[in-house]
PDB file of C-alpha atoms in Angstrom:
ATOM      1  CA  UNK A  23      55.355  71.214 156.855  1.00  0.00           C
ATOM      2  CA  UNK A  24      56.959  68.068 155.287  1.00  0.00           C
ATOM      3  CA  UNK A  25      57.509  66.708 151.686  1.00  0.00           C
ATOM      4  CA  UNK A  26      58.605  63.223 150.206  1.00  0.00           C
ATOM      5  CA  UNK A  27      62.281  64.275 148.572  1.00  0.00           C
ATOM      6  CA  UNK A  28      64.396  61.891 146.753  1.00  0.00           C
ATOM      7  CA  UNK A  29      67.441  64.278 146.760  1.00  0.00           C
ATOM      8  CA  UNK A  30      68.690  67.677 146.923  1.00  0.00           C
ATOM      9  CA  UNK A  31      71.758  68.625 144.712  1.00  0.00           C
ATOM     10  CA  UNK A  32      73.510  71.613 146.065  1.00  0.00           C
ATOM     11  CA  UNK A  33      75.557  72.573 142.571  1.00  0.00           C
ATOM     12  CA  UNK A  34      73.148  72.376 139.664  1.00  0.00           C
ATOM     13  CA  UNK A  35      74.393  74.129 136.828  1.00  0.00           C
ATOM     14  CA  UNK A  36      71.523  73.122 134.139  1.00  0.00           C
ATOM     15  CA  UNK A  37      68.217  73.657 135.852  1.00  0.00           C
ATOM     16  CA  UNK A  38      67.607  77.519 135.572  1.00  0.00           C
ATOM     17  CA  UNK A  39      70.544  80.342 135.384  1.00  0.00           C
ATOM     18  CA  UNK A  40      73.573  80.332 137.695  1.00  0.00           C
ATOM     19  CA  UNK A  41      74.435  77.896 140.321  1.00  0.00           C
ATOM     20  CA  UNK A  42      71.072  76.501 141.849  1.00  0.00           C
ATOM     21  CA  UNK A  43      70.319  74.186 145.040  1.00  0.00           C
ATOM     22  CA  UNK A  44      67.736  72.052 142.684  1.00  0.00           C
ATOM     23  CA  UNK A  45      65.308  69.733 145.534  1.00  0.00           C
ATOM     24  CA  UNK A  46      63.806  66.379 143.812  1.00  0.00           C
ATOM     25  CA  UNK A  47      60.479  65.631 144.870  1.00  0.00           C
ATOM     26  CA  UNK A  48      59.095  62.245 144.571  1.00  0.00           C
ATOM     27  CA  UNK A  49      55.948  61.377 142.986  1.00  0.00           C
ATOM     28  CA  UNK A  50      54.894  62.010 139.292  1.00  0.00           C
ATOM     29  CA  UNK A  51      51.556  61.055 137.516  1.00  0.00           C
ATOM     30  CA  UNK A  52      52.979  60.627 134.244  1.00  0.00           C
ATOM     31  CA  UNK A  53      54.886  57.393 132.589  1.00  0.00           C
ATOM     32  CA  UNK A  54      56.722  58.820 130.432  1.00  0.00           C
ATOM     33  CA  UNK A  55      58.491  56.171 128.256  1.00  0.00           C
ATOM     34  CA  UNK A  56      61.896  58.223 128.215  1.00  0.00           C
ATOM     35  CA  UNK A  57      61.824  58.716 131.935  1.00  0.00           C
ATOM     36  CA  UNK A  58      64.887  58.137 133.424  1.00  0.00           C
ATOM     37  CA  UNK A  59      64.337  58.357 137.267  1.00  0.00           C
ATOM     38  CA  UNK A  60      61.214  56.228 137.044  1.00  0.00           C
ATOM     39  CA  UNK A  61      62.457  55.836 140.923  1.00  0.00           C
ATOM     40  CA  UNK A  62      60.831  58.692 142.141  1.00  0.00           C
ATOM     41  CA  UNK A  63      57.134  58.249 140.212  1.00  0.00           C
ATOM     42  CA  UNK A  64      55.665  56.898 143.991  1.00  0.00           C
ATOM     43  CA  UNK A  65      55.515  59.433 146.565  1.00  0.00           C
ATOM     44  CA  UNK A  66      57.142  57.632 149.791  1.00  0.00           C
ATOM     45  CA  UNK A  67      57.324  58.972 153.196  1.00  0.00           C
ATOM     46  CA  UNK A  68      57.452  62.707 154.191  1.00  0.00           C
ATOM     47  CA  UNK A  69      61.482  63.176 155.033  1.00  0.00           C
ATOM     48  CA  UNK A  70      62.068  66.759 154.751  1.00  0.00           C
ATOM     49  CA  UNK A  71      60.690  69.455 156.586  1.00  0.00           C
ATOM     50  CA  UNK A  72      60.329  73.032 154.424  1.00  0.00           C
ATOM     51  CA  UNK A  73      62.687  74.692 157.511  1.00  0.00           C
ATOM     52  CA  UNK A  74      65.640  72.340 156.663  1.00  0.00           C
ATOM     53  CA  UNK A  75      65.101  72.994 152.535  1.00  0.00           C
ATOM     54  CA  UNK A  76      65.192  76.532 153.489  1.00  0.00           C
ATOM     55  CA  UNK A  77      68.364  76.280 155.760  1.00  0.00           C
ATOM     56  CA  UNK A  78      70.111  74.281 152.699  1.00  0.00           C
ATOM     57  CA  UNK A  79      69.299  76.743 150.313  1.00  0.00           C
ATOM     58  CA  UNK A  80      69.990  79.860 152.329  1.00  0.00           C
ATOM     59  CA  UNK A  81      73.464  77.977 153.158  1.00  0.00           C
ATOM     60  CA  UNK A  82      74.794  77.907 149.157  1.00  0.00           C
ATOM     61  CA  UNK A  83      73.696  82.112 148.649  1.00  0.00           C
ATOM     62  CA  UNK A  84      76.932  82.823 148.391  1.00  0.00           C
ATOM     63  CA  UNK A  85      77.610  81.090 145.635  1.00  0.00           C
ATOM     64  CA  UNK A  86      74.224  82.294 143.916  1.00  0.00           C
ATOM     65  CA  UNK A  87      75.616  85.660 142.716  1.00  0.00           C
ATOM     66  CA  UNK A  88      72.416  87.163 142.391  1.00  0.00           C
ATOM     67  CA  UNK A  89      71.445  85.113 139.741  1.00  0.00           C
ATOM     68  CA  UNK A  90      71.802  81.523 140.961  1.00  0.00           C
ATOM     69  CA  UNK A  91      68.622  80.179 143.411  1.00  0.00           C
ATOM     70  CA  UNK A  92      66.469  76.949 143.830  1.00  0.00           C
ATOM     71  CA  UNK A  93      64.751  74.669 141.390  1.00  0.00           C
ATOM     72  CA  UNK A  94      62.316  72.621 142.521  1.00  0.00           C
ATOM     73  CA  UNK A  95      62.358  69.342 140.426  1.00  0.00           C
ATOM     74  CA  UNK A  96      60.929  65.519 140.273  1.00  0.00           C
ATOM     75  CA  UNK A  97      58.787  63.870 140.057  1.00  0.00           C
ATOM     76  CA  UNK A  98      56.340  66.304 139.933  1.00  0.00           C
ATOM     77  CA  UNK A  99      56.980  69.422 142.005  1.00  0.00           C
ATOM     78  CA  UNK A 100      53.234  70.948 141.390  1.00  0.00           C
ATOM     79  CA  UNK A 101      52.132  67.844 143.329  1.00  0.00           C
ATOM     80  CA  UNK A 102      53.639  69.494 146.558  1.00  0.00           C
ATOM     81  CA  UNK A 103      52.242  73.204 146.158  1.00  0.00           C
ATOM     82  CA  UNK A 104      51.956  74.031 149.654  1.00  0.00           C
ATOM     83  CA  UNK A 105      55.157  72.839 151.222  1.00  0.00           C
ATOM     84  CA  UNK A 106      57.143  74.844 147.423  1.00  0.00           C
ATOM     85  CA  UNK A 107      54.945  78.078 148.815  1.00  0.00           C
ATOM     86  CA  UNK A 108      55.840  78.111 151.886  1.00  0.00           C
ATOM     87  CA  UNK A 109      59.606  77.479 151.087  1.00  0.00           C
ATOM     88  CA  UNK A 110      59.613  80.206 148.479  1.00  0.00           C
ATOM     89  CA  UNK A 111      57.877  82.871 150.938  1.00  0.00           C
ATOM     90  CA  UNK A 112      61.153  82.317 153.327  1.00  0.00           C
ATOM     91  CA  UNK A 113      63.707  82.348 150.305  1.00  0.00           C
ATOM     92  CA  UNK A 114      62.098  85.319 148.056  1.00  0.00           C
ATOM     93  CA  UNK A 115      62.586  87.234 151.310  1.00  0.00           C
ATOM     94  CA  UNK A 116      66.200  86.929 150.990  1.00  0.00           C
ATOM     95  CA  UNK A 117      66.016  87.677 147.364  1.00  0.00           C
ATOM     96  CA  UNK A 118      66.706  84.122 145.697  1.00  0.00           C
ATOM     97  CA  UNK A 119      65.813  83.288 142.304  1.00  0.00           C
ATOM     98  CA  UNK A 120      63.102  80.356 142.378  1.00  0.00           C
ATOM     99  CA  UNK A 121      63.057  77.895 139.629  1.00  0.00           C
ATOM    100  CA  UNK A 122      60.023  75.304 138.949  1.00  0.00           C
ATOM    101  CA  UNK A 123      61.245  72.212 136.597  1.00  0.00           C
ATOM    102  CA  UNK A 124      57.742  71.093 135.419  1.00  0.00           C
ATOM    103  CA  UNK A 125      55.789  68.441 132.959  1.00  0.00           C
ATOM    104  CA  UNK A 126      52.999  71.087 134.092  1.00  0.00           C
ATOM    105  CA  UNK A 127      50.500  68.441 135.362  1.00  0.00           C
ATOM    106  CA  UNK A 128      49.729  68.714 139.515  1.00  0.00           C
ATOM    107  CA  UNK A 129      46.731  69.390 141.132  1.00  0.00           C
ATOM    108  CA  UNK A 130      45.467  72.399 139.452  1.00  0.00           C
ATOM    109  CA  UNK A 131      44.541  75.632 140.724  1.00  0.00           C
ATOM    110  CA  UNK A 132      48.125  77.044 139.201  1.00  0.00           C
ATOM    111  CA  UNK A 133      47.753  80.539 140.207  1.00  0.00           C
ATOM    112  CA  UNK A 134      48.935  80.645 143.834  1.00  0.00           C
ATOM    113  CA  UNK A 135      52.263  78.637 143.498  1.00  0.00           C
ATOM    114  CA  UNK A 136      52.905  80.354 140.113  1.00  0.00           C
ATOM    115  CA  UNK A 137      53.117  83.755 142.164  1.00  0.00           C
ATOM    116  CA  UNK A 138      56.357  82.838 143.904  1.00  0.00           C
ATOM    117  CA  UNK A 139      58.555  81.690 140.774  1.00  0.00           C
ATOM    118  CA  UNK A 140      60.883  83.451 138.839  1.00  0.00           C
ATOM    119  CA  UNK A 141      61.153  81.167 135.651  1.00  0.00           C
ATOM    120  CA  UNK A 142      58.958  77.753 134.737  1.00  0.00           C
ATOM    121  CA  UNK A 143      61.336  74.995 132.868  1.00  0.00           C
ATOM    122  CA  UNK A 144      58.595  73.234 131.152  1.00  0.00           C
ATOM    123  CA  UNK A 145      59.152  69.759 129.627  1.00  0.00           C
ATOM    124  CA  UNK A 146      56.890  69.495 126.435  1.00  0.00           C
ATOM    125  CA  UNK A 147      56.488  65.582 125.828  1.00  0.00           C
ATOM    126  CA  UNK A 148      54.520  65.654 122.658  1.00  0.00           C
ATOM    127  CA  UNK A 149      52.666  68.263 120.224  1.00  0.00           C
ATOM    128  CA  UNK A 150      49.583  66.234 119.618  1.00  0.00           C
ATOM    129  CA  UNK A 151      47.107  64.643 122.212  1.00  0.00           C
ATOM    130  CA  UNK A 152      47.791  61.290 120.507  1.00  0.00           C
ATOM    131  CA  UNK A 153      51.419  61.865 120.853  1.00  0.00           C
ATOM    132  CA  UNK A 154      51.422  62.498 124.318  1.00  0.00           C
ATOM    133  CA  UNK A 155      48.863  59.722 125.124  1.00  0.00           C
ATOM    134  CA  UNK A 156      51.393  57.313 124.131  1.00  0.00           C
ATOM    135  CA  UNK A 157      54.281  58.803 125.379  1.00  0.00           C
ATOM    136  CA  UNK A 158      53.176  59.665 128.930  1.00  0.00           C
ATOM    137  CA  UNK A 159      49.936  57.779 129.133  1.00  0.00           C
ATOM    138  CA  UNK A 160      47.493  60.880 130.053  1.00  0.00           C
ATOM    139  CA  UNK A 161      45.684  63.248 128.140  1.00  0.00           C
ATOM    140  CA  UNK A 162      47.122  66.864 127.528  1.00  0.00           C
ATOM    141  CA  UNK A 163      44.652  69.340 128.584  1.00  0.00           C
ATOM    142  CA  UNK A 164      46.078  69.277 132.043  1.00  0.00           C
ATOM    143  CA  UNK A 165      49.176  71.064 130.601  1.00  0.00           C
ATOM    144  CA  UNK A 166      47.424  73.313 128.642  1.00  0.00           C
ATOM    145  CA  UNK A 167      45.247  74.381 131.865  1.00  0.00           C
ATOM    146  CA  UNK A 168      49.167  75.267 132.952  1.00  0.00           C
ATOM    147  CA  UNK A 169      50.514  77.068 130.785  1.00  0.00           C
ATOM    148  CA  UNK A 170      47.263  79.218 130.231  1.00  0.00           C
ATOM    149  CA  UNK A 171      47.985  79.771 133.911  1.00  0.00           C
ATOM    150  CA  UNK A 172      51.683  80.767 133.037  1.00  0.00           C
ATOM    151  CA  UNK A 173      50.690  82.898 130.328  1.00  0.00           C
ATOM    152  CA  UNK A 174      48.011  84.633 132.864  1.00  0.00           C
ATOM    153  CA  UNK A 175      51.230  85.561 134.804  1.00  0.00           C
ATOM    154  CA  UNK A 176      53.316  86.701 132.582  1.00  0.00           C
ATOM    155  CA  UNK A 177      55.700  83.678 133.786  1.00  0.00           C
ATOM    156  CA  UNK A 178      59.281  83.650 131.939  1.00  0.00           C
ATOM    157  CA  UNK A 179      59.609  80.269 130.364  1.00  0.00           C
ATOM    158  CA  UNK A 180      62.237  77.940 129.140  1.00  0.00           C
ATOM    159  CA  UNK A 181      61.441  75.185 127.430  1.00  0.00           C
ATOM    160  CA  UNK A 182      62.676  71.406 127.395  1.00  0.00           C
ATOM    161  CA  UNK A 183      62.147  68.657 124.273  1.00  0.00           C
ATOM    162  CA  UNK A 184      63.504  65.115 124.601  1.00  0.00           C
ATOM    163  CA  UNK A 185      64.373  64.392 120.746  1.00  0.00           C
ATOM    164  CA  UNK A 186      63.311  60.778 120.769  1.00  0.00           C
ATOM    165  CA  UNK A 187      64.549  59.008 118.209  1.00  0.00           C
ATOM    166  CA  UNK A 188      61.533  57.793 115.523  1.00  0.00           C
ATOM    167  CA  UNK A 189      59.478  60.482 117.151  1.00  0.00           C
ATOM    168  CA  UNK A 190      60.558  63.964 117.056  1.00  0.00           C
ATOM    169  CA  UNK A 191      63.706  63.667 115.063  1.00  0.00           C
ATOM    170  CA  UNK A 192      62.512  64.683 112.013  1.00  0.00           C
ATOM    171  CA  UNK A 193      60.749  68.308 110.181  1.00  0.00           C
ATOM    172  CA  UNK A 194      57.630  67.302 110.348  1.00  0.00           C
ATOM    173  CA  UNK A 195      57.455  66.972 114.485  1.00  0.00           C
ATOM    174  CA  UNK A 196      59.681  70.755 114.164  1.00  0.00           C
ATOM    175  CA  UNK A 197      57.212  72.134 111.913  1.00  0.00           C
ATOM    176  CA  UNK A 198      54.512  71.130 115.078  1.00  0.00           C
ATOM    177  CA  UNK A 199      56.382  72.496 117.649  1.00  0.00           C
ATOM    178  CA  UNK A 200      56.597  76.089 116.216  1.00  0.00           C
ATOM    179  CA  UNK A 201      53.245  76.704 116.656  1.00  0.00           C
ATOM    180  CA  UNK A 202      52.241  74.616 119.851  1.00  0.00           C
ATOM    181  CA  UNK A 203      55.105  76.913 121.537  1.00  0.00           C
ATOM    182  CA  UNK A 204      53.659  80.200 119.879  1.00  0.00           C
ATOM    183  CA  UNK A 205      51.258  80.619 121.805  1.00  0.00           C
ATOM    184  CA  UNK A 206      53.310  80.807 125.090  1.00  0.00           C
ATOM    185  CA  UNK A 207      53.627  84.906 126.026  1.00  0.00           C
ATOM    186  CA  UNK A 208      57.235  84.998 127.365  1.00  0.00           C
ATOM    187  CA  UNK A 209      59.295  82.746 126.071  1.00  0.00           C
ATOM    188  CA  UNK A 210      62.748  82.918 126.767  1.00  0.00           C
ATOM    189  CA  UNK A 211      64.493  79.639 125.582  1.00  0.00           C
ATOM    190  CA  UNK A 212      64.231  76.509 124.176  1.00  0.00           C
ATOM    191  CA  UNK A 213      66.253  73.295 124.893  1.00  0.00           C
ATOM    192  CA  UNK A 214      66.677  70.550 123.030  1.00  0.00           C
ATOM    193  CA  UNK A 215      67.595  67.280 125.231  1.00  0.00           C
ATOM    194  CA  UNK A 216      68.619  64.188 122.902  1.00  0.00           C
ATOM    195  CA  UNK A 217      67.059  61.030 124.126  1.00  0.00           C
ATOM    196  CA  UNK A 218      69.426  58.313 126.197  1.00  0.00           C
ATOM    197  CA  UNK A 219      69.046  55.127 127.757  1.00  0.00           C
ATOM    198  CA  UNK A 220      71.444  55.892 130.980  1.00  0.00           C
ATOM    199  CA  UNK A 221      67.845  55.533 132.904  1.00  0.00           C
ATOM    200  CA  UNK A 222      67.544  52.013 131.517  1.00  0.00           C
ATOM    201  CA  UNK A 223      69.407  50.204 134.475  1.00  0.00           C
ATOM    202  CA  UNK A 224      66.990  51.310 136.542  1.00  0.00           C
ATOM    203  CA  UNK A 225      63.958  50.327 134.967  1.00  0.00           C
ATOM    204  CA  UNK A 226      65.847  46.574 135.272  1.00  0.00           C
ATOM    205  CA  UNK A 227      66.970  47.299 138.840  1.00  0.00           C
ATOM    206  CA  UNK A 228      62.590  47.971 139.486  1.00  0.00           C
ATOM    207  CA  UNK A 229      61.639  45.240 137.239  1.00  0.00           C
ATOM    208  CA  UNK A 230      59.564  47.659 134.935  1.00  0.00           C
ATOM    209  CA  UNK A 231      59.914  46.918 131.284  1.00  0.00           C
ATOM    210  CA  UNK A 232      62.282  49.830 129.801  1.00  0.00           C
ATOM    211  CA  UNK A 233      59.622  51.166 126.899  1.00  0.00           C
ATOM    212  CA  UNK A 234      62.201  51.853 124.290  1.00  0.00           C
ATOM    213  CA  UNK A 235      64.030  48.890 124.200  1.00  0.00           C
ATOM    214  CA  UNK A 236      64.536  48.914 120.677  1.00  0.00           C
ATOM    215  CA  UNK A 237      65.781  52.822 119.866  1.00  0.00           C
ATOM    216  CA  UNK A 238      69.365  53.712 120.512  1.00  0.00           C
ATOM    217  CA  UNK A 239      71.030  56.938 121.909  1.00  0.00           C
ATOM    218  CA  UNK A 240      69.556  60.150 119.824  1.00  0.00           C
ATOM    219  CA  UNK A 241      72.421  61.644 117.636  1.00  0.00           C
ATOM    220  CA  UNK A 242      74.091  64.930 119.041  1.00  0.00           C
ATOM    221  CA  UNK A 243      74.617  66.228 115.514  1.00  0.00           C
ATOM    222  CA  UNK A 244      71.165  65.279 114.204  1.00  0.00           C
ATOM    223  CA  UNK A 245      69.503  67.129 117.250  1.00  0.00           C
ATOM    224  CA  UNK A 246      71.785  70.089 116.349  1.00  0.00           C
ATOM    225  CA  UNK A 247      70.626  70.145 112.751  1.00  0.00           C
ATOM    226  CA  UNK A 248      67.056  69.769 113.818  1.00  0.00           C
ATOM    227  CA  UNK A 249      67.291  72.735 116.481  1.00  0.00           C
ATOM    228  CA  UNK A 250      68.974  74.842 114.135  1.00  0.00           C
ATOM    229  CA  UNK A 251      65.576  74.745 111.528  1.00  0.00           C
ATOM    230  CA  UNK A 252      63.465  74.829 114.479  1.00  0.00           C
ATOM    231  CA  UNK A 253      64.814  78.112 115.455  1.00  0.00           C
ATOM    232  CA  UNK A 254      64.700  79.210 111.659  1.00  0.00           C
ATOM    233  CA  UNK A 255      61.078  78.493 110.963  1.00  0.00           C
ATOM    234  CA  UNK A 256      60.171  80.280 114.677  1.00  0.00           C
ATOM    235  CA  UNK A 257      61.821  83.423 113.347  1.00  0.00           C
ATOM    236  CA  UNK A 258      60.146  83.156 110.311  1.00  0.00           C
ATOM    237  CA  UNK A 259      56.567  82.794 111.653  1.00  0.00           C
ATOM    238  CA  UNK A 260      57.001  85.490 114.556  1.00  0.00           C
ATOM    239  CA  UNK A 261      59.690  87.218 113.825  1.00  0.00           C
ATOM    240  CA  UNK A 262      61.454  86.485 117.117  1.00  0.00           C
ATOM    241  CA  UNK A 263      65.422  85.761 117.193  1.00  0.00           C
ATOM    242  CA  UNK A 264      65.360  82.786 119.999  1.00  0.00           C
ATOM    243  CA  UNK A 265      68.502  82.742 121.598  1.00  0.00           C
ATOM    244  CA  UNK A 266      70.631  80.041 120.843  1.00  0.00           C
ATOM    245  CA  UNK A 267      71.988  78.125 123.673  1.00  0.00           C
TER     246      UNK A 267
END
């Protein structure tokens, strides 16, 4: 069985707990206007076969420590669910931990890859359906169909939010997010990412027009004050001490 990869990086240290072997797929439906690897949206040829992503993985478990594994990343891993279940039946037998870093919008029918990983990383773009319309250009009942799925498996989840500058960076977006996370069963973490334009060389390098031209780097400090009363006003409404990363 083959897959379209862009890359595998064989020392991860942010994608999922420990040291992981974290495989980029190519091939992503959304356009997300704070993308920075707008490189691997198109899927291009099948280059890896699931044997050699299993050999490469199986070849860093010593480094794992029982707590380190694989992340499959993107693009848009849940647009390869056959060639991730097939590598994660080989790995799980030799008691890896198996990571899926996820905007939570592939081909439906959840269930059946979800079975075979540890811990989802899910990226939340936006709150609101008109919020994520604009930012990624689809509508955002496709994620919710996800993470019903998740929360029919009990799946551990960490979460991700880009702080875009103009966008989330203020109480108002926080005071959204509290609930649209509460209903998510097992939550484990939340991330905040502050937006950056290291991806914009790219866009110039594809000749795509970078979407956010006009906003500058988010502010480290400003994303720290804002996680800080994000993590205040989720204790408050469920009682439930996030940890703080």
């Amino acid at each position: 069985m083959k897959a379209s990869i862009d890359s595998i990086e064989t020392f991860g240290l942010v994608d999922g707990p420990g040291i992981r072997t974290v495989v980029f797929f190519n091939g992503c439906t959304l356009r997300c206007k704070y993308c920075h690897n707008p490189e691997m949206w198109s899927k291009k040829e099948d280059n890896y076969d699931s044997d050699e992503i299993v050999r490469k993985i199986l070849r860093s478990k010593p480094y794992y420590n029982g707590i380190g594994g694989v992340t499959f990343s993107g693009g848009e891993p849940l647009l390869h669910p056959e060639f991730i279940i097939d590598v994660c039946k080989k790995v799980k037998k030799e008691g890896i931990n198996t990571c899926l870093d996820t905007a939570g919008v592939g081909l439906g029918n959840y269930d059946e890859i979800l079975k075979y990983i540890d811990i989802v990383l899910l990226d939340v773009k936006h709150t609101s359906k008109r919020g994520y319309k604009d930012i990624t250009g689809r509508e955002l009942n496709e994620v919710e169909n996800f993470i019903d799925a998740c929360n029919k498996l009990n799946k551990r989840i960490w979460i991700r939010q880009v702080i875009v500058p103009g966008i989330m960076d203020n109480k108002e977006y926080m005071d959204s997010l509290v609930p649209y996370l509460g209903h998510i069963k097992n939550l484990e973490r939340v991330d905040f990412l502050p937006f950056h334009r290291l991806g914009r060389e790219k866009y110039i390098k594809l000749g795509i027009p970078y979407p956010y031209e006009d906003k500058d780097d988010m502010d480290k400090e400003k994303t720290d004050e804002l996680y800080n009363y994000f993590l205040s006003k989720y204790k408050e409404k469920y009682g439930i001490n996030l940890k703080k990363y």
